[in-house]
Amino acid sequence: MVTRGLWNLRVDGKWYRFFHPPRGRITSPDSPATLERIRKVLSETDQADWERVPFPSPLHIDLDYVYNIDKDLGILTVDQWTGDDVLSRMLRRATLTKLEDPTLITIEAALDVVGDVLDQQNADDPNGVISEGLRINIQEPTPLNELQLLFLTDFIYLWRFYFDDMLSWKSTSLLFRTLAIGILRIAAWDFEVRIDTDTTEIPLQFSSVPGWQAPSGDVFWFHGFLITLHGAADTVGEAVVKAQTFLRESPCRRQVTHVIFMSLRHIRLVEISPGSVQCTSSIPLIVNTSAMHPSPGCRVLASILSSYSWKPFCPRGELWSVNLPTEILDKMLNAMMPRDIVSFAQASLEVEKWYYSSIPQLDGLRVRDFDLSIPCCGKRHRPNTEGIYCSTCYTWYNVICMGLSSISSSDTCTCHDCQQHITCNIMETGGIHQTLQLRTSKPARRRPELWLYGRASVPAGEIKYSVFFGGAFTGLAYGFEGE
């Protein structure tokens, strides 16, 4: 039986990877050859045959096993698929000292099953000094928001195996910061789109690595907001202390600072002022259905980062020494390079307004339906129809679809799915795969077509738009039907 997999190795704080190209042929944990291979790796001091990677590669649907050898911590971790009808991930672990036992024939006897050690939700403030009364008004979705939700959903789907590796979601890990900044940049439309540019990096494979630059720390400024990354089990009070410590040393401190607390499971919006701290309740970000439907956290981030519903606003406005007609400004901005226009929008209030009121970089693309942002009917600006958002999942609905005659500015509502607790608010290890029913793409040991070499791949459609973060491919590439 042919099995597929790869090796991750950590030495002196650096990660390395090795697999046999092209498909990653490997032996199983019950094979003596696996134990021999591990002992050989432990005895070696040179990683010349290993590929340097920023973080360990996760278990992929095209693989059966991933072996993580952590020399720094003295731990071996085996990640594998288990089950025949419904696939789930099984994580097992052993200390490297156990593998030195000369009576050991395979690693099976030394491995212990590891459960999901992460809490579902960060704990509340134990001192009760933080108010959860902050309310954010979500504005009617724009055509840009519809595309943002599409990109966010596709982004999570493409990198779902990294998102599913929840044991790597430590707030101090490079992987956590890399995934977090990817979500934030799409929510802020802070990327470059290349037109009619082919790339050899699609489709993404088990060997694909998120290669864009991540923040160097857990607290940083992003589009006027203070982003504070924290672990899923950290209390709100601990995140507040982290943000306040950063602000005391920051020259950019304002009277009221708008902060986004972010773990990959949840976000909270926070306002920190000298006399008080207010925050929203916990808003789910990455959940089991995030690769199919926009999560509440994705809806909130796309709204606040591309509008003034909660963004810090300068009341004095902006004064230009040259009064440009709107038509000239529009032509000038459309002619700019993608990276330049993103920087210009962050530096100028007027350009930022233009940037988020249009669909920049997509060469005149028009959005026809709003199925992700307005799922009730997929239509925007229906005649004589107002709109309202669900106060639980932040989904926008036309009032007529909710069965309401009219609304006032203070009205709130809870949609049917949230009332019936249908909306998914949790993320489980392997949950994305179970929700998407990915066993239609079987594990490698049950896919004999992978045993053949030189197979011609199915030709893909023409690529019209490719999305990049600072020159690094995001995995997002789009074309039109029929091309």
Short mmCIF file of C-alpha atoms in Angstrom, two decimals:
data_model
loop_
_atom_site.label_atom_id
_atom_site.label_comp_id
_atom_site.label_asym_id
_atom_site.label_seq_id
_atom_site.Cartn_x
_atom_site.Cartn_y
_atom_site.Cartn_z
CA MET A 1 0.00 0.00 0.00
CA VAL A 2 1.39 3.39 -1.02
CA THR A 3 1.25 6.09 1.65
CA ARG A 4 2.03 9.79 1.28
CA GLY A 5 3.38 12.28 3.76
CA LEU A 6 6.14 14.68 4.72
CA TRP A 7 8.56 15.48 7.52
CA ASN A 8 8.84 18.71 9.53
CA LEU A 9 11.96 19.30 11.61
CA ARG A 10 12.64 22.00 14.18
CA VAL A 11 16.23 22.76 15.15
CA ASP A 12 17.44 25.84 17.06
CA GLY A 13 14.10 27.59 16.56
CA LYS A 14 14.07 27.06 12.78
CA TRP A 15 11.74 24.83 10.80
CA TYR A 16 12.76 22.56 7.93
CA ARG A 17 10.74 20.27 5.66
CA PHE A 18 11.44 17.17 3.61
CA PHE A 19 9.34 15.02 1.28
CA HIS A 20 9.97 12.79 -1.70
CA PRO A 21 8.72 14.61 -4.82
CA PRO A 22 6.38 14.69 -6.52
CA ARG A 23 3.77 13.06 -4.27
CA GLY A 24 5.57 12.59 -0.96
CA ARG A 25 5.96 8.82 -0.69
CA ILE A 26 6.49 7.87 2.96
CA THR A 27 6.25 4.94 5.38
CA SER A 28 3.56 4.52 8.05
CA PRO A 29 4.06 4.67 11.85
CA ASP A 30 3.81 0.87 12.13
CA SER A 31 6.76 0.39 9.79
CA PRO A 32 10.23 -0.20 11.29
CA ALA A 33 11.62 1.99 8.50
CA THR A 34 9.90 5.02 10.04
CA LEU A 35 11.66 4.52 13.38
CA GLU A 36 14.97 4.04 11.57
CA ARG A 37 14.42 7.27 9.65
CA ILE A 38 13.65 9.22 12.84
CA ARG A 39 16.73 7.90 14.62
CA LYS A 40 18.84 8.84 11.60
CA VAL A 41 17.45 12.39 11.64
CA LEU A 42 18.15 12.71 15.37
CA SER A 43 21.76 11.66 14.86
CA GLU A 44 22.36 14.16 12.04
CA THR A 45 23.61 17.70 12.60
CA ASP A 46 23.36 18.89 8.99
CA GLN A 47 20.06 19.92 7.35
CA ALA A 48 21.48 20.32 3.84
CA ASP A 49 18.86 17.97 2.35
CA TRP A 50 15.99 19.78 4.08
CA GLU A 51 13.99 22.74 2.78
CA ARG A 52 13.89 25.78 5.06
CA VAL A 53 10.26 26.81 5.75
CA PRO A 54 8.79 29.57 7.97
CA PHE A 55 6.55 27.14 9.87
CA PRO A 56 5.65 23.45 9.76
CA SER A 57 3.51 22.17 6.90
CA PRO A 58 0.14 20.76 8.03
CA LEU A 59 -1.69 17.55 7.21
CA HIS A 60 -3.25 17.86 3.75
CA ILE A 61 -6.04 15.81 2.19
CA ASP A 62 -3.51 14.44 -0.33
CA LEU A 63 -1.32 13.13 2.50
CA ASP A 64 -1.73 10.29 4.98
CA TYR A 65 0.85 11.31 7.59
CA VAL A 66 2.85 14.32 8.71
CA TYR A 67 5.78 13.70 11.08
CA ASN A 68 6.96 16.65 13.19
CA ILE A 69 10.33 16.17 14.87
CA ASP A 70 10.96 18.97 17.35
CA LYS A 71 14.54 18.69 18.56
CA ASP A 72 14.18 21.86 20.64
CA LEU A 73 11.32 20.44 22.74
CA GLY A 74 12.31 16.79 22.39
CA ILE A 75 8.93 15.76 20.94
CA LEU A 76 7.72 13.72 17.97
CA THR A 77 4.19 14.47 16.71
CA VAL A 78 2.34 12.35 14.17
CA ASP A 79 -0.67 13.91 12.43
CA GLN A 80 -2.84 11.60 10.34
CA TRP A 81 -6.31 10.96 8.93
CA THR A 82 -8.43 8.32 10.59
CA GLY A 83 -11.82 6.75 9.86
CA ASP A 84 -13.29 5.19 6.73
CA ASP A 85 -16.69 6.83 6.31
CA VAL A 86 -16.09 10.18 8.02
CA LEU A 87 -12.50 11.37 8.03
CA SER A 88 -11.10 13.10 11.09
CA ARG A 89 -7.65 14.13 12.20
CA MET A 90 -5.79 12.20 14.86
CA LEU A 91 -2.79 13.73 16.58
CA ARG A 92 -0.36 11.52 18.49
CA ARG A 93 2.80 12.43 20.35
CA ALA A 94 5.87 10.84 21.92
CA THR A 95 9.01 12.15 23.57
CA LEU A 96 12.20 11.64 21.61
CA THR A 97 13.77 9.91 24.62
CA LYS A 98 11.16 7.14 24.32
CA LEU A 99 12.35 6.44 20.79
CA GLU A 100 15.85 5.70 22.07
CA ASP A 101 14.59 2.47 23.70
CA PRO A 102 16.52 -0.33 21.92
CA THR A 103 13.61 -2.76 22.38
CA LEU A 104 11.31 -0.52 20.34
CA ILE A 105 10.55 -1.87 16.86
CA THR A 106 8.13 0.80 15.62
CA ILE A 107 6.97 4.15 16.97
CA GLU A 108 3.37 2.94 17.45
CA ALA A 109 3.90 1.77 21.03
CA ALA A 110 5.41 5.11 22.05
CA LEU A 111 2.65 7.37 20.69
CA ASP A 112 -0.11 8.87 22.85
CA VAL A 113 -3.24 10.52 21.45
CA VAL A 114 -3.43 14.31 21.88
CA GLY A 115 -6.84 15.96 22.17
CA ASP A 116 -8.00 19.45 21.19
CA VAL A 117 -6.38 21.49 23.95
CA LEU A 118 -7.72 24.89 22.86
CA ASP A 119 -10.72 26.52 24.48
CA GLN A 120 -13.54 27.56 22.20
CA GLN A 121 -13.65 31.12 23.45
CA ASN A 122 -11.35 33.52 25.23
CA ALA A 123 -12.42 34.02 28.83
CA ASP A 124 -14.13 37.14 30.09
CA ASP A 125 -12.47 39.83 32.16
CA PRO A 126 -12.16 38.37 35.70
CA ASN A 127 -12.18 41.81 37.35
CA GLY A 128 -15.34 43.01 35.63
CA VAL A 129 -13.89 46.44 34.76
CA ILE A 130 -14.48 46.06 31.01
CA SER A 131 -17.92 46.88 29.67
CA GLU A 132 -19.36 44.80 26.83
CA GLY A 133 -21.79 47.54 25.86
CA LEU A 134 -19.98 48.64 22.70
CA ARG A 135 -22.23 48.48 19.65
CA ILE A 136 -21.06 48.74 16.06
CA ASN A 137 -23.44 49.84 13.32
CA ILE A 138 -22.89 47.78 10.21
CA GLN A 139 -23.64 49.67 7.01
CA GLU A 140 -25.42 48.33 3.95
CA PRO A 141 -23.01 46.11 2.00
CA THR A 142 -21.33 47.64 -1.02
CA PRO A 143 -20.19 45.89 -4.20
CA LEU A 144 -16.69 45.96 -2.71
CA ASN A 145 -17.96 44.16 0.42
CA GLU A 146 -19.47 41.40 -1.71
CA LEU A 147 -16.10 40.77 -3.35
CA GLN A 148 -14.31 40.96 0.01
CA LEU A 149 -16.55 38.25 1.43
CA LEU A 150 -15.95 36.13 -1.66
CA PHE A 151 -12.19 36.56 -1.36
CA LEU A 152 -12.21 35.86 2.39
CA THR A 153 -14.25 32.69 1.97
CA ASP A 154 -12.02 31.46 -0.86
CA PHE A 155 -8.87 32.43 1.04
CA ILE A 156 -9.90 30.34 4.06
CA TYR A 157 -10.86 27.45 1.79
CA LEU A 158 -7.55 27.49 -0.09
CA TRP A 159 -5.46 27.56 3.09
CA ARG A 160 -7.90 25.48 5.16
CA PHE A 161 -5.29 22.90 6.13
CA TYR A 162 -3.22 25.63 7.80
CA PHE A 163 -6.32 27.06 9.49
CA ASP A 164 -7.22 23.56 10.66
CA ASP A 165 -3.82 23.15 12.35
CA MET A 166 -5.10 24.75 15.54
CA LEU A 167 -2.20 23.65 17.73
CA SER A 168 -0.07 26.09 15.72
CA TRP A 169 -2.40 29.01 16.54
CA LYS A 170 -0.24 30.30 19.38
CA SER A 171 -0.41 34.08 19.57
CA THR A 172 3.37 34.28 19.30
CA SER A 173 3.67 31.98 16.28
CA LEU A 174 4.62 33.21 12.82
CA LEU A 175 1.86 31.07 11.29
CA PHE A 176 -0.79 32.81 13.41
CA ARG A 177 0.47 36.25 12.40
CA THR A 178 0.68 35.22 8.74
CA LEU A 179 -2.90 33.96 8.58
CA ALA A 180 -4.21 36.90 10.61
CA ILE A 181 -2.63 39.57 8.41
CA GLY A 182 -3.95 37.76 5.33
CA ILE A 183 -7.51 38.06 6.62
CA LEU A 184 -7.00 41.69 7.62
CA ARG A 185 -5.52 42.69 4.26
CA ILE A 186 -8.42 41.21 2.31
CA ALA A 187 -10.91 42.86 4.69
CA ALA A 188 -9.18 46.20 4.05
CA TRP A 189 -8.73 45.56 0.27
CA ASP A 190 -5.02 46.04 0.94
CA PHE A 191 -3.44 43.97 -1.82
CA GLU A 192 -2.35 44.10 -5.44
CA VAL A 193 -4.35 42.64 -8.32
CA ARG A 194 -2.46 41.56 -11.42
CA ILE A 195 -4.42 41.50 -14.65
CA ASP A 196 -3.98 38.68 -17.19
CA THR A 197 -0.98 37.32 -15.31
CA ASP A 198 -0.50 33.56 -15.34
CA THR A 199 1.09 31.88 -12.35
CA THR A 200 2.57 28.43 -11.90
CA GLU A 201 1.57 28.44 -8.22
CA ILE A 202 -1.97 27.20 -8.83
CA PRO A 203 -3.55 24.98 -7.87
CA LEU A 204 -2.27 25.07 -4.31
CA GLN A 205 -0.84 21.72 -3.22
CA PHE A 206 0.27 20.09 0.01
CA SER A 207 3.68 21.66 -0.51
CA SER A 208 2.31 25.23 -0.89
CA VAL A 209 3.37 27.68 1.83
CA PRO A 210 1.85 31.11 2.66
CA GLY A 211 4.78 33.28 1.65
CA TRP A 212 3.62 36.83 2.37
CA GLN A 213 5.21 39.01 5.02
CA ALA A 214 3.72 38.91 8.52
CA PRO A 215 3.93 41.51 11.31
CA SER A 216 6.95 41.17 13.56
CA GLY A 217 4.90 41.46 16.76
CA ASP A 218 1.50 40.66 18.23
CA VAL A 219 0.41 44.33 18.51
CA PHE A 220 0.58 46.67 15.51
CA TRP A 221 -1.21 49.51 13.72
CA PHE A 222 -3.29 48.60 10.67
CA HIS A 223 -5.36 51.16 8.72
CA GLY A 224 -5.89 53.32 11.81
CA PHE A 225 -6.79 50.42 14.11
CA LEU A 226 -4.62 48.87 16.78
CA ILE A 227 -4.56 45.12 16.12
CA THR A 228 -3.89 42.97 19.18
CA LEU A 229 -3.33 39.28 18.51
CA HIS A 230 -3.92 36.95 21.43
CA GLY A 231 -4.42 33.29 22.22
CA ALA A 232 -7.90 31.76 22.19
CA ALA A 233 -7.74 31.06 25.94
CA ASP A 234 -6.41 34.50 26.95
CA THR A 235 -8.78 36.70 28.95
CA VAL A 236 -10.03 39.99 27.61
CA GLY A 237 -8.22 41.67 30.50
CA GLU A 238 -4.90 40.19 29.38
CA ALA A 239 -5.47 41.48 25.84
CA VAL A 240 -6.36 44.94 27.21
CA VAL A 241 -3.14 45.05 29.23
CA LYS A 242 -1.16 44.08 26.13
CA ALA A 243 -2.80 46.87 24.09
CA GLN A 244 -2.42 49.49 26.84
CA THR A 245 1.25 48.63 27.28
CA PHE A 246 1.79 49.17 23.56
CA LEU A 247 -0.12 52.47 23.60
CA ARG A 248 1.95 53.89 26.46
CA GLU A 249 5.03 53.53 24.27
CA SER A 250 3.37 54.61 21.00
CA PRO A 251 3.59 58.19 19.65
CA CYS A 252 0.31 57.64 17.75
CA ARG A 253 -1.96 57.43 20.77
CA ARG A 254 -5.35 59.13 20.44
CA GLN A 255 -7.95 60.20 22.98
CA VAL A 256 -9.99 57.13 22.00
CA THR A 257 -8.16 54.23 20.39
CA HIS A 258 -10.10 51.73 18.31
CA VAL A 259 -8.67 48.26 18.88
CA ILE A 260 -9.36 44.89 17.27
CA PHE A 261 -8.62 41.93 19.53
CA MET A 262 -8.01 38.97 17.25
CA SER A 263 -7.52 35.29 17.71
CA LEU A 264 -8.30 33.07 14.76
CA ARG A 265 -11.39 31.78 16.52
CA HIS A 266 -12.84 35.15 17.55
CA ILE A 267 -12.49 38.91 17.34
CA ARG A 268 -13.64 41.70 19.65
CA LEU A 269 -13.89 45.39 18.82
CA VAL A 270 -12.63 47.56 21.66
CA GLU A 271 -12.50 51.28 22.46
CA ILE A 272 -9.78 52.27 24.92
CA SER A 273 -9.84 55.75 26.45
CA PRO A 274 -8.05 57.14 29.53
CA GLY A 275 -11.07 56.49 31.74
CA SER A 276 -12.74 53.39 30.34
CA VAL A 277 -12.55 50.29 28.18
CA GLN A 278 -15.57 49.20 26.16
CA CYS A 279 -15.80 46.18 23.91
CA THR A 280 -18.24 44.10 21.93
CA SER A 281 -19.08 40.54 22.80
CA SER A 282 -16.99 37.81 21.20
CA ILE A 283 -17.57 37.55 17.43
CA PRO A 284 -16.73 34.19 15.75
CA LEU A 285 -14.11 34.49 13.01
CA ILE A 286 -12.90 31.05 11.87
CA VAL A 287 -15.64 28.43 12.28
CA ASN A 288 -16.45 25.08 10.69
CA THR A 289 -18.38 26.74 7.85
CA SER A 290 -15.91 29.57 7.12
CA ALA A 291 -14.77 27.94 3.89
CA MET A 292 -18.35 27.96 2.54
CA HIS A 293 -20.08 30.98 4.08
CA PRO A 294 -18.72 34.26 5.49
CA SER A 295 -18.44 34.11 9.27
CA PRO A 296 -19.74 36.92 11.51
CA GLY A 297 -16.15 38.04 12.10
CA CYS A 298 -15.42 38.26 8.37
CA ARG A 299 -18.55 40.36 7.82
CA VAL A 300 -17.59 42.74 10.63
CA LEU A 301 -13.97 43.13 9.51
CA ALA A 302 -14.94 43.77 5.87
CA SER A 303 -17.44 46.41 6.97
CA ILE A 304 -15.35 48.38 9.47
CA LEU A 305 -12.09 48.27 7.50
CA SER A 306 -13.64 49.59 4.29
CA SER A 307 -16.13 52.16 5.64
CA TYR A 308 -16.49 54.75 8.37
CA SER A 309 -18.97 52.76 10.45
CA TRP A 310 -16.33 52.49 13.19
CA LYS A 311 -13.13 53.85 11.67
CA PRO A 312 -11.40 56.80 13.42
CA PHE A 313 -12.39 59.92 11.51
CA CYS A 314 -10.63 63.30 11.35
CA PRO A 315 -13.30 66.04 11.82
CA ARG A 316 -11.05 68.70 10.26
CA GLY A 317 -11.09 66.90 6.94
CA GLU A 318 -8.29 67.30 4.42
CA LEU A 319 -7.03 70.32 2.48
CA TRP A 320 -5.31 69.95 -0.88
CA SER A 321 -3.20 72.80 -2.27
CA VAL A 322 -4.43 71.94 -5.78
CA ASN A 323 -8.15 71.68 -6.50
CA LEU A 324 -8.50 68.76 -8.90
CA PRO A 325 -11.77 68.11 -10.72
CA THR A 326 -13.34 64.79 -9.78
CA GLU A 327 -12.92 63.43 -13.31
CA ILE A 328 -9.18 64.20 -13.34
CA LEU A 329 -8.67 62.67 -9.89
CA ASP A 330 -10.55 59.56 -10.98
CA LYS A 331 -8.41 59.12 -14.11
CA MET A 332 -5.23 59.74 -12.15
CA LEU A 333 -6.07 57.16 -9.51
CA ASN A 334 -7.14 54.57 -12.06
CA ALA A 335 -3.79 54.95 -13.84
CA MET A 336 -1.70 54.31 -10.72
CA MET A 337 0.05 51.03 -9.98
CA PRO A 338 -1.80 48.81 -7.48
CA ARG A 339 0.74 49.12 -4.67
CA ASP A 340 0.92 52.90 -5.14
CA ILE A 341 -2.82 53.39 -4.97
CA VAL A 342 -3.08 51.30 -1.79
CA SER A 343 -0.42 53.49 -0.16
CA PHE A 344 -2.07 56.68 -1.44
CA ALA A 345 -5.43 55.61 0.01
CA GLN A 346 -3.84 55.13 3.44
CA ALA A 347 -2.18 58.55 3.27
CA SER A 348 -5.14 60.61 2.03
CA LEU A 349 -8.67 60.77 3.41
CA GLU A 350 -10.15 61.85 0.08
CA VAL A 351 -8.40 59.09 -1.84
CA GLU A 352 -9.48 56.56 0.77
CA LYS A 353 -13.12 57.62 0.28
CA TRP A 354 -12.76 57.14 -3.47
CA TYR A 355 -10.93 53.83 -2.98
CA TYR A 356 -13.65 52.20 -0.87
CA SER A 357 -16.57 53.66 -2.83
CA SER A 358 -15.38 51.90 -5.99
CA ILE A 359 -13.94 48.51 -6.90
CA PRO A 360 -10.32 49.45 -7.48
CA GLN A 361 -7.83 47.34 -9.42
CA LEU A 362 -10.43 45.08 -11.07
CA ASP A 363 -10.53 46.72 -14.49
CA GLY A 364 -14.15 47.93 -14.53
CA LEU A 365 -15.67 44.81 -12.93
CA ARG A 366 -19.33 45.15 -11.90
CA VAL A 367 -21.06 43.14 -9.18
CA ARG A 368 -24.45 41.80 -10.27
CA ASP A 369 -25.63 39.76 -7.27
CA PHE A 370 -25.02 40.07 -3.54
CA ASP A 371 -25.54 36.47 -2.50
CA LEU A 372 -22.84 36.53 0.20
CA SER A 373 -23.43 39.97 1.70
CA ILE A 374 -27.26 40.02 1.37
CA PRO A 375 -28.19 36.31 1.39
CA CYS A 376 -31.94 36.86 1.85
CA CYS A 377 -32.45 37.81 -1.80
CA GLY A 378 -29.04 38.78 -3.15
CA LYS A 379 -30.30 42.21 -4.19
CA ARG A 380 -29.17 45.69 -3.18
CA HIS A 381 -31.20 48.94 -3.40
CA ARG A 382 -34.55 47.25 -3.84
CA PRO A 383 -37.27 49.90 -4.45
CA ASN A 384 -38.90 51.22 -1.27
CA THR A 385 -36.98 48.74 0.87
CA GLU A 386 -34.87 49.43 3.92
CA GLY A 387 -32.26 47.12 5.39
CA ILE A 388 -31.15 45.89 8.77
CA TYR A 389 -28.38 43.63 10.04
CA CYS A 390 -28.66 40.73 12.47
CA SER A 391 -27.16 41.77 15.80
CA THR A 392 -25.77 38.25 16.33
CA CYS A 393 -24.22 37.18 13.01
CA TYR A 394 -24.00 40.67 11.39
CA THR A 395 -25.66 39.48 8.18
CA TRP A 396 -27.54 42.17 6.24
CA TYR A 397 -31.19 41.63 5.34
CA ASN A 398 -33.71 43.63 3.40
CA VAL A 399 -36.60 44.49 5.72
CA ILE A 400 -39.21 43.03 3.38
CA CYS A 401 -37.38 39.69 3.46
CA MET A 402 -37.49 39.76 7.27
CA GLY A 403 -41.25 40.28 7.23
CA LEU A 404 -40.98 43.76 8.77
CA SER A 405 -42.93 46.78 7.55
CA SER A 406 -40.42 49.44 8.65
CA ILE A 407 -37.54 50.05 11.03
CA SER A 408 -36.07 52.90 13.05
CA SER A 409 -32.40 53.75 13.52
CA SER A 410 -32.40 52.13 16.97
CA ASP A 411 -33.99 48.84 15.89
CA THR A 412 -32.06 45.60 16.19
CA CYS A 413 -33.03 42.16 15.01
CA THR A 414 -31.98 38.54 15.25
CA CYS A 415 -32.27 36.50 12.08
CA HIS A 416 -34.08 33.16 11.88
CA ASP A 417 -30.88 31.10 11.73
CA CYS A 418 -29.53 32.71 14.90
CA GLN A 419 -32.87 32.34 16.68
CA GLN A 420 -32.87 28.63 15.85
CA HIS A 421 -29.14 28.32 16.70
CA ILE A 422 -28.41 27.19 13.14
CA THR A 423 -25.53 29.64 12.63
CA CYS A 424 -22.22 27.87 13.23
CA ASN A 425 -20.13 29.59 15.93
CA ILE A 426 -17.47 26.98 16.70
CA MET A 427 -14.28 25.66 15.14
CA GLU A 428 -13.27 22.07 15.76
CA THR A 429 -10.11 20.25 14.75
CA GLY A 430 -10.96 18.84 11.34
CA GLY A 431 -14.30 20.65 11.37
CA ILE A 432 -13.72 22.45 8.08
CA HIS A 433 -13.10 19.16 6.30
CA GLN A 434 -16.15 17.45 7.78
CA THR A 435 -18.37 20.39 6.88
CA LEU A 436 -17.08 20.48 3.30
CA GLN A 437 -17.34 16.68 2.98
CA LEU A 438 -13.84 16.52 1.57
CA ARG A 439 -13.78 12.74 1.52
CA THR A 440 -14.91 13.09 -2.10
CA SER A 441 -11.17 13.62 -2.48
CA LYS A 442 -9.95 10.45 -0.78
CA PRO A 443 -6.70 10.07 1.18
CA ALA A 444 -3.72 9.15 -0.95
CA ARG A 445 -3.73 5.47 0.03
CA ARG A 446 -7.20 5.09 -1.54
CA ARG A 447 -6.38 7.06 -4.71
CA PRO A 448 -4.49 4.76 -7.11
CA GLU A 449 -4.38 7.48 -9.76
CA LEU A 450 -1.78 9.25 -7.60
CA TRP A 451 0.54 6.27 -7.90
CA LEU A 452 1.07 7.03 -11.59
CA TYR A 453 3.68 9.49 -12.77
CA GLY A 454 3.49 11.84 -15.71
CA ARG A 455 -0.28 12.31 -15.59
CA ALA A 456 -1.49 15.31 -17.58
CA SER A 457 -3.40 17.75 -15.39
CA VAL A 458 -6.81 19.06 -16.36
CA PRO A 459 -6.30 22.40 -18.13
CA ALA A 460 -7.55 25.31 -16.05
CA GLY A 461 -9.52 28.25 -17.37
CA GLU A 462 -7.85 31.51 -18.26
CA ILE A 463 -6.76 33.62 -15.28
CA LYS A 464 -8.01 37.21 -15.40
CA TYR A 465 -7.21 38.43 -11.87
CA SER A 466 -4.50 37.24 -9.46
CA VAL A 467 -4.23 38.61 -5.92
CA PHE A 468 -0.87 39.30 -4.27
CA PHE A 469 0.29 40.57 -0.89
CA GLY A 470 3.42 42.63 -1.50
CA GLY A 471 4.48 40.44 -4.41
CA ALA A 472 3.60 37.13 -2.70
CA PHE A 473 0.80 35.09 -4.26
CA THR A 474 -2.23 34.61 -2.01
CA GLY A 475 -3.63 31.59 -3.83
CA LEU A 476 -6.55 33.68 -5.12
CA ALA A 477 -6.89 33.64 -8.92
CA TYR A 478 -10.10 34.30 -10.84
CA GLY A 479 -11.43 34.20 -14.37
CA PHE A 480 -14.76 34.48 -16.14
CA GLU A 481 -16.99 31.56 -17.06
CA GLY A 482 -16.44 30.37 -20.59
CA GLU A 483 -12.87 31.68 -20.82
#
